[in-house]
Amino acid sequence: MYPFDKLSRIELDDASDFLQHTFPFINSMDLVVQLGSGQSAGDLFDEEWGRIPLQRMPHVPAAESLAQHRMEIIWGRVGEHRALVYAGRFHLYEGYGRVPCLLPVWAAAACGARTFVFANAAGAINEDMPPGTWMIITDHINNLGVSPLAGHQHLLQTPYIDMTETYCRHMNDSVCRAAAKEGVTPQRGVYMANCGPQYETRAEVKLARNLGADVIGMSTVLEATTAKALGASVIGMSMITNWAAGIGDTHELAHQQAIETGKTCSTQLIAILRRWLTEDTAHL
Ligand code: HPA
């Protein structure tokens, strides 16, 4: 792990120039959606204007995703909104450091993005959140051992970011209203990110529960912290794919389960986002 690899101004400019040259009118985007394991953009767009592998972004590794993410950037229109979708992300545990995790967020923000929706797959610690549940992230615990902001003071106006309300309360409410119209009742709770790639031990899950986590995963926290630091509004949505180790009827955890549940629940995610973007985005 390279905890203090740093994003340079040149790398950031290269990546944002890439977005601007690849996608027309990107500077007018309304929001960015980043998808996780098993999740696909499916029928999100009314009009798709462009699609390109994420690995074409400068300073991002050419490697395939270990987590079997699609690793695409898709640009288009949803209702009256212009949306950029990152179908996939890099994770710290892939060993490329922080830059490939942060650059997509930083580059989109440099192109004007002010709202980010981060979706992920997670294991449930809270027994009221069985697999198949959606959880709106109200707060997070960074247990990755590294901040995405450390060493990035050359790109930030201040390194001391208020994280009291990282996830936008108003938008959480409006996403929940959109979900209800789609027949989905999301829970709300706290997401803890561990580095992975191994799943947690039972003892680690117990510790996470005692620390106040409802669900546990290996992503999102770096990206959400970065978006918050860049002044954006952030929404986080966890799709519960399994009970965390030692919870419920857990036998053995397998990534394939996340992929399979992800595929099933991906349709719900797209329906919720479409409903939200076409009917209830007063806060966007
Ligand atoms: N732990 C960590 N990450 C995960 C899990 C889990 O149980 N499920 C999906 N991503």
mmCIF file of C-alpha atoms and ligand atoms in Angstrom:
data_model
loop_
_atom_site.group_PDB
_atom_site.id
_atom_site.type_symbol
_atom_site.label_atom_id
_atom_site.label_comp_id
_atom_site.label_asym_id
_atom_site.label_seq_id
_atom_site.Cartn_x
_atom_site.Cartn_y
_atom_site.Cartn_z
ATOM 1 C CA MET A 1 0.000 0.000 0.000
ATOM 2 C CA TYR A 2 1.213 3.532 -0.802
ATOM 3 C CA PRO A 3 -0.666 5.642 1.703
ATOM 4 C CA PHE A 4 0.699 8.984 0.617
ATOM 5 C CA ASP A 5 0.843 8.783 -3.139
ATOM 6 C CA LYS A 6 -0.213 12.249 -4.220
ATOM 7 C CA LEU A 7 -2.334 13.643 -6.995
ATOM 8 C CA SER A 8 -0.428 16.424 -8.756
ATOM 9 C CA ARG A 9 -1.962 19.513 -10.350
ATOM 10 C CA ILE A 10 -0.683 18.243 -13.726
ATOM 11 C CA GLU A 11 -2.369 14.848 -13.329
ATOM 12 C CA LEU A 12 -5.608 16.529 -12.316
ATOM 13 C CA ASP A 13 -5.473 18.902 -15.302
ATOM 14 C CA ASP A 14 -4.747 15.962 -17.646
ATOM 15 C CA ALA A 15 -7.762 14.047 -16.338
ATOM 16 C CA SER A 16 -10.164 16.986 -16.462
ATOM 17 C CA ASP A 17 -8.915 17.945 -19.964
ATOM 18 C CA PHE A 18 -9.573 14.338 -20.962
ATOM 19 C CA LEU A 19 -13.193 14.550 -19.743
ATOM 20 C CA GLN A 20 -13.688 17.873 -21.509
ATOM 21 C CA HIS A 21 -12.273 16.656 -24.809
ATOM 22 C CA THR A 22 -14.093 13.328 -24.693
ATOM 23 C CA PHE A 23 -17.569 14.437 -23.699
ATOM 24 C CA PRO A 24 -19.367 17.432 -25.220
ATOM 25 C CA PHE A 25 -20.793 20.014 -22.765
ATOM 26 C CA ILE A 26 -19.332 18.160 -19.766
ATOM 27 C CA ASN A 27 -18.946 21.507 -18.017
ATOM 28 C CA SER A 28 -22.724 21.681 -17.793
ATOM 29 C CA MET A 29 -23.101 18.411 -15.900
ATOM 30 C CA ASP A 30 -25.600 18.267 -13.029
ATOM 31 C CA LEU A 31 -24.391 15.188 -11.262
ATOM 32 C CA VAL A 32 -22.024 12.242 -11.124
ATOM 33 C CA VAL A 33 -23.119 8.717 -10.247
ATOM 34 C CA GLN A 34 -20.512 6.124 -9.317
ATOM 35 C CA LEU A 35 -21.624 2.495 -9.351
ATOM 36 C CA GLY A 36 -20.254 -0.490 -7.434
ATOM 37 C CA SER A 37 -20.178 -4.288 -7.600
ATOM 38 C CA GLY A 38 -22.729 -5.841 -9.923
ATOM 39 C CA GLN A 39 -24.380 -2.467 -10.617
ATOM 40 C CA SER A 40 -24.883 -1.243 -14.164
ATOM 41 C CA ALA A 41 -26.159 2.006 -15.687
ATOM 42 C CA GLY A 42 -28.802 -0.060 -17.513
ATOM 43 C CA ASP A 43 -31.684 2.160 -18.597
ATOM 44 C CA LEU A 44 -30.677 5.216 -16.596
ATOM 45 C CA PHE A 45 -30.281 7.493 -19.590
ATOM 46 C CA ASP A 46 -32.928 8.953 -21.871
ATOM 47 C CA GLU A 47 -30.106 9.805 -24.243
ATOM 48 C CA GLU A 48 -26.560 8.465 -24.074
ATOM 49 C CA TRP A 49 -23.970 10.856 -25.508
ATOM 50 C CA GLY A 50 -20.752 8.949 -24.999
ATOM 51 C CA ARG A 51 -19.133 5.919 -23.404
ATOM 52 C CA ILE A 52 -15.463 5.123 -22.894
ATOM 53 C CA PRO A 53 -13.413 2.765 -20.680
ATOM 54 C CA LEU A 54 -12.448 4.380 -17.371
ATOM 55 C CA GLN A 55 -8.907 3.158 -17.973
ATOM 56 C CA ARG A 56 -8.597 5.686 -20.831
ATOM 57 C CA MET A 57 -8.513 8.461 -18.238
ATOM 58 C CA PRO A 58 -4.887 9.616 -17.902
ATOM 59 C CA HIS A 59 -3.030 8.410 -14.785
ATOM 60 C CA VAL A 60 -5.447 5.547 -14.170
ATOM 61 C CA PRO A 61 -4.014 2.003 -14.368
ATOM 62 C CA ALA A 62 -4.766 0.030 -17.526
ATOM 63 C CA ALA A 63 -5.729 -2.932 -15.329
ATOM 64 C CA GLU A 64 -9.077 -4.731 -15.268
ATOM 65 C CA SER A 65 -11.138 -4.344 -12.101
ATOM 66 C CA LEU A 66 -10.427 -6.982 -9.461
ATOM 67 C CA ALA A 67 -14.025 -6.530 -8.283
ATOM 68 C CA GLN A 68 -15.393 -7.241 -11.796
ATOM 69 C CA HIS A 69 -16.677 -3.687 -12.147
ATOM 70 C CA ARG A 70 -17.473 -2.627 -15.717
ATOM 71 C CA MET A 71 -15.037 0.318 -15.558
ATOM 72 C CA GLU A 72 -16.772 2.613 -18.015
ATOM 73 C CA ILE A 73 -17.506 6.319 -18.110
ATOM 74 C CA ILE A 74 -20.914 7.113 -19.576
ATOM 75 C CA TRP A 75 -22.258 10.586 -20.331
ATOM 76 C CA GLY A 76 -25.818 11.493 -21.179
ATOM 77 C CA ARG A 77 -29.192 12.962 -20.288
ATOM 78 C CA VAL A 78 -31.643 11.778 -17.647
ATOM 79 C CA GLY A 79 -34.831 13.834 -17.784
ATOM 80 C CA GLU A 80 -33.591 17.417 -17.799
ATOM 81 C CA HIS A 81 -30.314 16.569 -16.123
ATOM 82 C CA ARG A 82 -26.890 15.908 -17.553
ATOM 83 C CA ALA A 83 -25.270 13.003 -15.758
ATOM 84 C CA LEU A 84 -21.844 11.429 -15.813
ATOM 85 C CA VAL A 85 -21.759 7.802 -14.689
ATOM 86 C CA TYR A 86 -18.645 6.022 -13.541
ATOM 87 C CA ALA A 87 -19.636 2.370 -13.835
ATOM 88 C CA GLY A 88 -16.959 1.107 -11.489
ATOM 89 C CA ARG A 89 -14.140 2.376 -9.328
ATOM 90 C CA PHE A 90 -10.684 1.452 -8.151
ATOM 91 C CA HIS A 91 -10.176 0.351 -4.547
ATOM 92 C CA LEU A 92 -7.232 0.868 -2.222
ATOM 93 C CA TYR A 93 -6.821 -2.886 -1.879
ATOM 94 C CA GLU A 94 -5.971 -3.160 -5.589
ATOM 95 C CA GLY A 95 -2.610 -1.706 -4.648
ATOM 96 C CA TYR A 96 -2.442 1.274 -7.036
ATOM 97 C CA GLY A 97 -2.581 3.795 -4.206
ATOM 98 C CA ARG A 98 -5.073 6.593 -3.729
ATOM 99 C CA VAL A 99 -4.781 8.453 -7.048
ATOM 100 C CA PRO A 100 -6.903 6.097 -9.214
ATOM 101 C CA CYS A 101 -9.571 6.089 -6.477
ATOM 102 C CA LEU A 102 -9.667 9.878 -6.202
ATOM 103 C CA LEU A 103 -8.941 11.099 -9.712
ATOM 104 C CA PRO A 104 -12.385 10.381 -11.247
ATOM 105 C CA VAL A 105 -14.026 12.417 -8.468
ATOM 106 C CA TRP A 106 -11.478 15.205 -8.520
ATOM 107 C CA ALA A 107 -11.575 15.469 -12.341
ATOM 108 C CA ALA A 108 -15.386 15.584 -12.451
ATOM 109 C CA ALA A 109 -15.430 18.255 -9.755
ATOM 110 C CA ALA A 110 -12.849 20.233 -11.748
ATOM 111 C CA CYS A 111 -15.309 20.085 -14.682
ATOM 112 C CA GLY A 112 -18.022 21.581 -12.494
ATOM 113 C CA ALA A 113 -19.778 18.589 -10.875
ATOM 114 C CA ARG A 114 -21.484 19.685 -7.660
ATOM 115 C CA THR A 115 -23.516 16.572 -6.791
ATOM 116 C CA PHE A 116 -22.184 13.042 -6.412
ATOM 117 C CA VAL A 117 -24.101 9.817 -5.821
ATOM 118 C CA PHE A 118 -21.898 6.962 -4.648
ATOM 119 C CA ALA A 119 -23.447 3.499 -4.785
ATOM 120 C CA ASN A 120 -21.753 0.432 -3.387
ATOM 121 C CA ALA A 121 -22.262 -3.118 -2.183
ATOM 122 C CA ALA A 122 -21.963 -3.773 1.541
ATOM 123 C CA GLY A 123 -22.367 -6.436 4.207
ATOM 124 C CA ALA A 124 -24.944 -5.856 6.953
ATOM 125 C CA ILE A 125 -24.040 -5.679 10.609
ATOM 126 C CA ASN A 126 -27.431 -4.261 11.589
ATOM 127 C CA GLU A 127 -29.856 -7.188 11.788
ATOM 128 C CA ASP A 128 -32.691 -5.021 10.438
ATOM 129 C CA MET A 129 -30.925 -4.822 7.081
ATOM 130 C CA PRO A 130 -31.110 -8.226 5.404
ATOM 131 C CA PRO A 131 -29.498 -8.851 1.998
ATOM 132 C CA GLY A 132 -31.491 -7.098 -0.706
ATOM 133 C CA THR A 133 -32.054 -3.978 1.471
ATOM 134 C CA TRP A 134 -30.944 -0.520 0.319
ATOM 135 C CA MET A 135 -29.329 1.707 2.923
ATOM 136 C CA ILE A 136 -28.972 5.451 2.472
ATOM 137 C CA ILE A 137 -25.652 6.390 4.051
ATOM 138 C CA THR A 138 -26.167 9.051 6.720
ATOM 139 C CA ASP A 139 -22.573 8.964 7.933
ATOM 140 C CA HIS A 140 -19.402 6.949 7.584
ATOM 141 C CA ILE A 141 -16.416 5.650 9.531
ATOM 142 C CA ASN A 142 -13.092 5.722 7.710
ATOM 143 C CA ASN A 143 -11.249 2.604 8.850
ATOM 144 C CA LEU A 144 -9.007 2.533 5.771
ATOM 145 C CA GLY A 145 -6.050 3.860 7.678
ATOM 146 C CA VAL A 146 -5.572 6.787 5.310
ATOM 147 C CA SER A 147 -7.302 10.051 4.441
ATOM 148 C CA PRO A 148 -7.810 10.971 0.786
ATOM 149 C CA LEU A 149 -6.960 14.580 1.653
ATOM 150 C CA ALA A 150 -3.624 14.092 3.422
ATOM 151 C CA GLY A 151 -0.829 15.580 1.339
ATOM 152 C CA HIS A 152 -3.275 17.278 -1.031
ATOM 153 C CA GLN A 153 -3.114 20.755 0.458
ATOM 154 C CA HIS A 154 -1.761 22.036 -2.893
ATOM 155 C CA LEU A 155 -5.171 21.221 -4.416
ATOM 156 C CA LEU A 156 -7.407 22.249 -1.516
ATOM 157 C CA GLN A 157 -8.393 25.648 -0.187
ATOM 158 C CA THR A 158 -8.189 24.221 3.328
ATOM 159 C CA PRO A 159 -7.160 20.765 4.521
ATOM 160 C CA TYR A 160 -9.494 21.025 7.522
ATOM 161 C CA ILE A 161 -12.849 19.933 6.207
ATOM 162 C CA ASP A 162 -16.036 19.942 8.273
ATOM 163 C CA MET A 163 -17.429 16.407 8.007
ATOM 164 C CA THR A 164 -20.398 16.972 10.348
ATOM 165 C CA GLU A 165 -22.836 16.500 7.479
ATOM 166 C CA THR A 166 -20.939 14.688 4.778
ATOM 167 C CA TYR A 167 -24.079 13.188 3.244
ATOM 168 C CA CYS A 168 -26.758 15.720 2.303
ATOM 169 C CA ARG A 169 -29.829 15.332 4.537
ATOM 170 C CA HIS A 170 -32.203 17.026 2.091
ATOM 171 C CA MET A 171 -31.105 14.888 -0.795
ATOM 172 C CA ASN A 172 -31.312 11.750 1.348
ATOM 173 C CA ASP A 173 -34.941 12.638 2.012
ATOM 174 C CA SER A 174 -35.700 13.242 -1.638
ATOM 175 C CA VAL A 175 -34.000 9.979 -2.696
ATOM 176 C CA CYS A 176 -36.071 8.127 -0.059
ATOM 177 C CA ARG A 177 -39.247 9.706 -1.456
ATOM 178 C CA ALA A 178 -38.261 8.602 -4.962
ATOM 179 C CA ALA A 179 -37.515 5.081 -3.657
ATOM 180 C CA ALA A 180 -40.935 4.886 -1.949
ATOM 181 C CA LYS A 181 -42.589 5.682 -5.277
ATOM 182 C CA GLU A 182 -40.706 2.708 -6.702
ATOM 183 C CA GLY A 183 -41.923 0.464 -3.858
ATOM 184 C CA VAL A 184 -38.533 0.437 -2.117
ATOM 185 C CA THR A 185 -38.123 1.450 1.535
ATOM 186 C CA PRO A 186 -34.461 2.173 2.151
ATOM 187 C CA GLN A 187 -32.999 2.042 5.640
ATOM 188 C CA ARG A 188 -30.638 4.756 6.811
ATOM 189 C CA GLY A 189 -27.371 4.154 8.615
ATOM 190 C CA VAL A 190 -23.632 4.304 9.009
ATOM 191 C CA TYR A 191 -21.165 2.785 6.498
ATOM 192 C CA MET A 192 -17.727 1.682 7.623
ATOM 193 C CA ALA A 193 -14.965 1.211 5.051
ATOM 194 C CA ASN A 194 -12.247 -1.342 5.713
ATOM 195 C CA CYS A 195 -9.324 -1.732 3.340
ATOM 196 C CA GLY A 196 -9.954 -5.362 2.380
ATOM 197 C CA PRO A 197 -9.685 -7.216 0.081
ATOM 198 C CA GLN A 198 -10.336 -9.911 2.666
ATOM 199 C CA TYR A 199 -13.737 -9.836 4.306
ATOM 200 C CA GLU A 200 -13.811 -9.101 8.022
ATOM 201 C CA THR A 201 -13.302 -11.567 10.827
ATOM 202 C CA ARG A 202 -16.170 -12.049 13.273
ATOM 203 C CA ALA A 203 -14.180 -10.079 15.850
ATOM 204 C CA GLU A 204 -13.750 -7.177 13.425
ATOM 205 C CA VAL A 205 -17.472 -7.165 12.721
ATOM 206 C CA LYS A 206 -18.168 -7.057 16.478
ATOM 207 C CA LEU A 207 -15.781 -4.131 16.806
ATOM 208 C CA ALA A 208 -17.426 -2.339 13.867
ATOM 209 C CA ARG A 209 -20.837 -2.813 15.486
ATOM 210 C CA ASN A 210 -19.554 -1.407 18.775
ATOM 211 C CA LEU A 211 -18.142 1.578 16.906
ATOM 212 C CA GLY A 212 -21.577 2.339 15.470
ATOM 213 C CA ALA A 213 -21.442 0.870 11.967
ATOM 214 C CA ASP A 214 -24.580 -0.588 10.378
ATOM 215 C CA VAL A 215 -22.887 -1.891 7.262
ATOM 216 C CA ILE A 216 -19.358 -2.573 6.156
ATOM 217 C CA GLY A 217 -17.622 -2.319 2.795
ATOM 218 C CA MET A 218 -14.346 -1.492 1.059
ATOM 219 C CA SER A 219 -15.053 1.710 -0.861
ATOM 220 C CA THR A 220 -16.875 5.064 -1.056
ATOM 221 C CA VAL A 221 -15.305 6.784 1.950
ATOM 222 C CA LEU A 222 -12.304 8.142 0.023
ATOM 223 C CA GLU A 223 -14.535 9.368 -2.790
ATOM 224 C CA ALA A 224 -17.228 10.857 -0.535
ATOM 225 C CA THR A 225 -14.638 12.651 1.598
ATOM 226 C CA THR A 226 -13.006 14.074 -1.520
ATOM 227 C CA ALA A 227 -16.314 15.253 -2.985
ATOM 228 C CA LYS A 228 -17.219 16.867 0.330
ATOM 229 C CA ALA A 229 -13.838 18.589 0.518
ATOM 230 C CA LEU A 230 -14.422 19.967 -2.974
ATOM 231 C CA GLY A 231 -17.690 21.533 -1.860
ATOM 232 C CA ALA A 232 -20.039 19.050 -3.527
ATOM 233 C CA SER A 233 -23.271 17.577 -2.186
ATOM 234 C CA VAL A 234 -22.927 13.871 -1.545
ATOM 235 C CA ILE A 235 -25.342 10.956 -1.457
ATOM 236 C CA GLY A 236 -24.279 7.416 -0.568
ATOM 237 C CA MET A 237 -26.344 4.313 -1.227
ATOM 238 C CA SER A 238 -25.378 0.851 -0.001
ATOM 239 C CA MET A 239 -26.937 -2.216 -1.473
ATOM 240 C CA ILE A 240 -26.789 -4.940 1.150
ATOM 241 C CA THR A 241 -25.505 -8.057 -0.559
ATOM 242 C CA ASN A 242 -24.780 -10.277 2.464
ATOM 243 C CA TRP A 243 -24.715 -10.489 6.232
ATOM 244 C CA ALA A 244 -21.310 -9.462 7.564
ATOM 245 C CA ALA A 245 -19.207 -12.278 9.048
ATOM 246 C CA GLY A 246 -20.835 -13.789 12.133
ATOM 247 C CA ILE A 247 -24.180 -11.978 11.593
ATOM 248 C CA GLY A 248 -27.408 -13.737 10.634
ATOM 249 C CA ASP A 249 -26.980 -17.079 8.943
ATOM 250 C CA THR A 250 -23.549 -16.317 7.471
ATOM 251 C CA HIS A 251 -21.638 -19.388 6.392
ATOM 252 C CA GLU A 252 -18.996 -18.186 4.010
ATOM 253 C CA LEU A 253 -18.688 -14.857 2.204
ATOM 254 C CA ALA A 254 -18.156 -14.821 -1.539
ATOM 255 C CA HIS A 255 -17.754 -11.863 -3.900
ATOM 256 C CA GLN A 256 -19.942 -13.672 -6.430
ATOM 257 C CA GLN A 257 -22.847 -13.170 -4.025
ATOM 258 C CA ALA A 258 -22.271 -9.393 -4.179
ATOM 259 C CA ILE A 259 -22.234 -9.571 -7.963
ATOM 260 C CA GLU A 260 -25.453 -11.624 -8.130
ATOM 261 C CA THR A 261 -27.381 -9.491 -5.608
ATOM 262 C CA GLY A 262 -25.960 -6.421 -7.320
ATOM 263 C CA LYS A 263 -27.420 -7.473 -10.641
ATOM 264 C CA THR A 264 -30.850 -8.018 -9.091
ATOM 265 C CA CYS A 265 -30.858 -4.747 -7.155
ATOM 266 C CA SER A 266 -29.234 -2.706 -9.903
ATOM 267 C CA THR A 267 -32.603 -2.378 -11.641
ATOM 268 C CA GLN A 268 -34.037 -0.868 -8.426
ATOM 269 C CA LEU A 269 -31.159 1.580 -8.183
ATOM 270 C CA ILE A 270 -31.681 2.785 -11.735
ATOM 271 C CA ALA A 271 -35.447 3.092 -11.188
ATOM 272 C CA ILE A 272 -34.901 5.114 -7.986
ATOM 273 C CA LEU A 273 -32.356 7.419 -9.624
ATOM 274 C CA ARG A 274 -34.558 7.957 -12.672
ATOM 275 C CA ARG A 275 -37.566 8.742 -10.483
ATOM 276 C CA TRP A 276 -35.474 11.112 -8.377
ATOM 277 C CA LEU A 277 -33.901 12.866 -11.348
ATOM 278 C CA THR A 278 -37.122 13.296 -13.244
ATOM 279 C CA GLU A 279 -39.425 14.284 -10.360
ATOM 280 C CA ASP A 280 -37.719 15.515 -7.223
ATOM 281 C CA THR A 281 -34.432 17.308 -7.610
ATOM 282 C CA ALA A 282 -35.192 20.632 -6.012
ATOM 283 C CA HIS A 283 -31.966 20.290 -4.030
ATOM 284 C CA LEU A 284 -29.750 19.428 -6.980
HETATM 285 N N1 HPA B 1 -17.526 -6.769 3.995
HETATM 286 C C1 HPA B 1 -16.789 -5.875 3.295
HETATM 287 N N2 HPA B 1 -17.111 -5.478 2.069
HETATM 288 C C2 HPA B 1 -18.222 -5.983 1.513
HETATM 289 C C3 HPA B 1 -19.031 -6.909 2.185
HETATM 290 C C4 HPA B 1 -18.667 -7.320 3.490
HETATM 291 O O1 HPA B 1 -19.333 -8.148 4.157
HETATM 292 N N3 HPA B 1 -20.062 -7.206 1.340
HETATM 293 C C5 HPA B 1 -19.874 -6.475 0.212
HETATM 294 N N4 HPA B 1 -18.762 -5.730 0.297
#
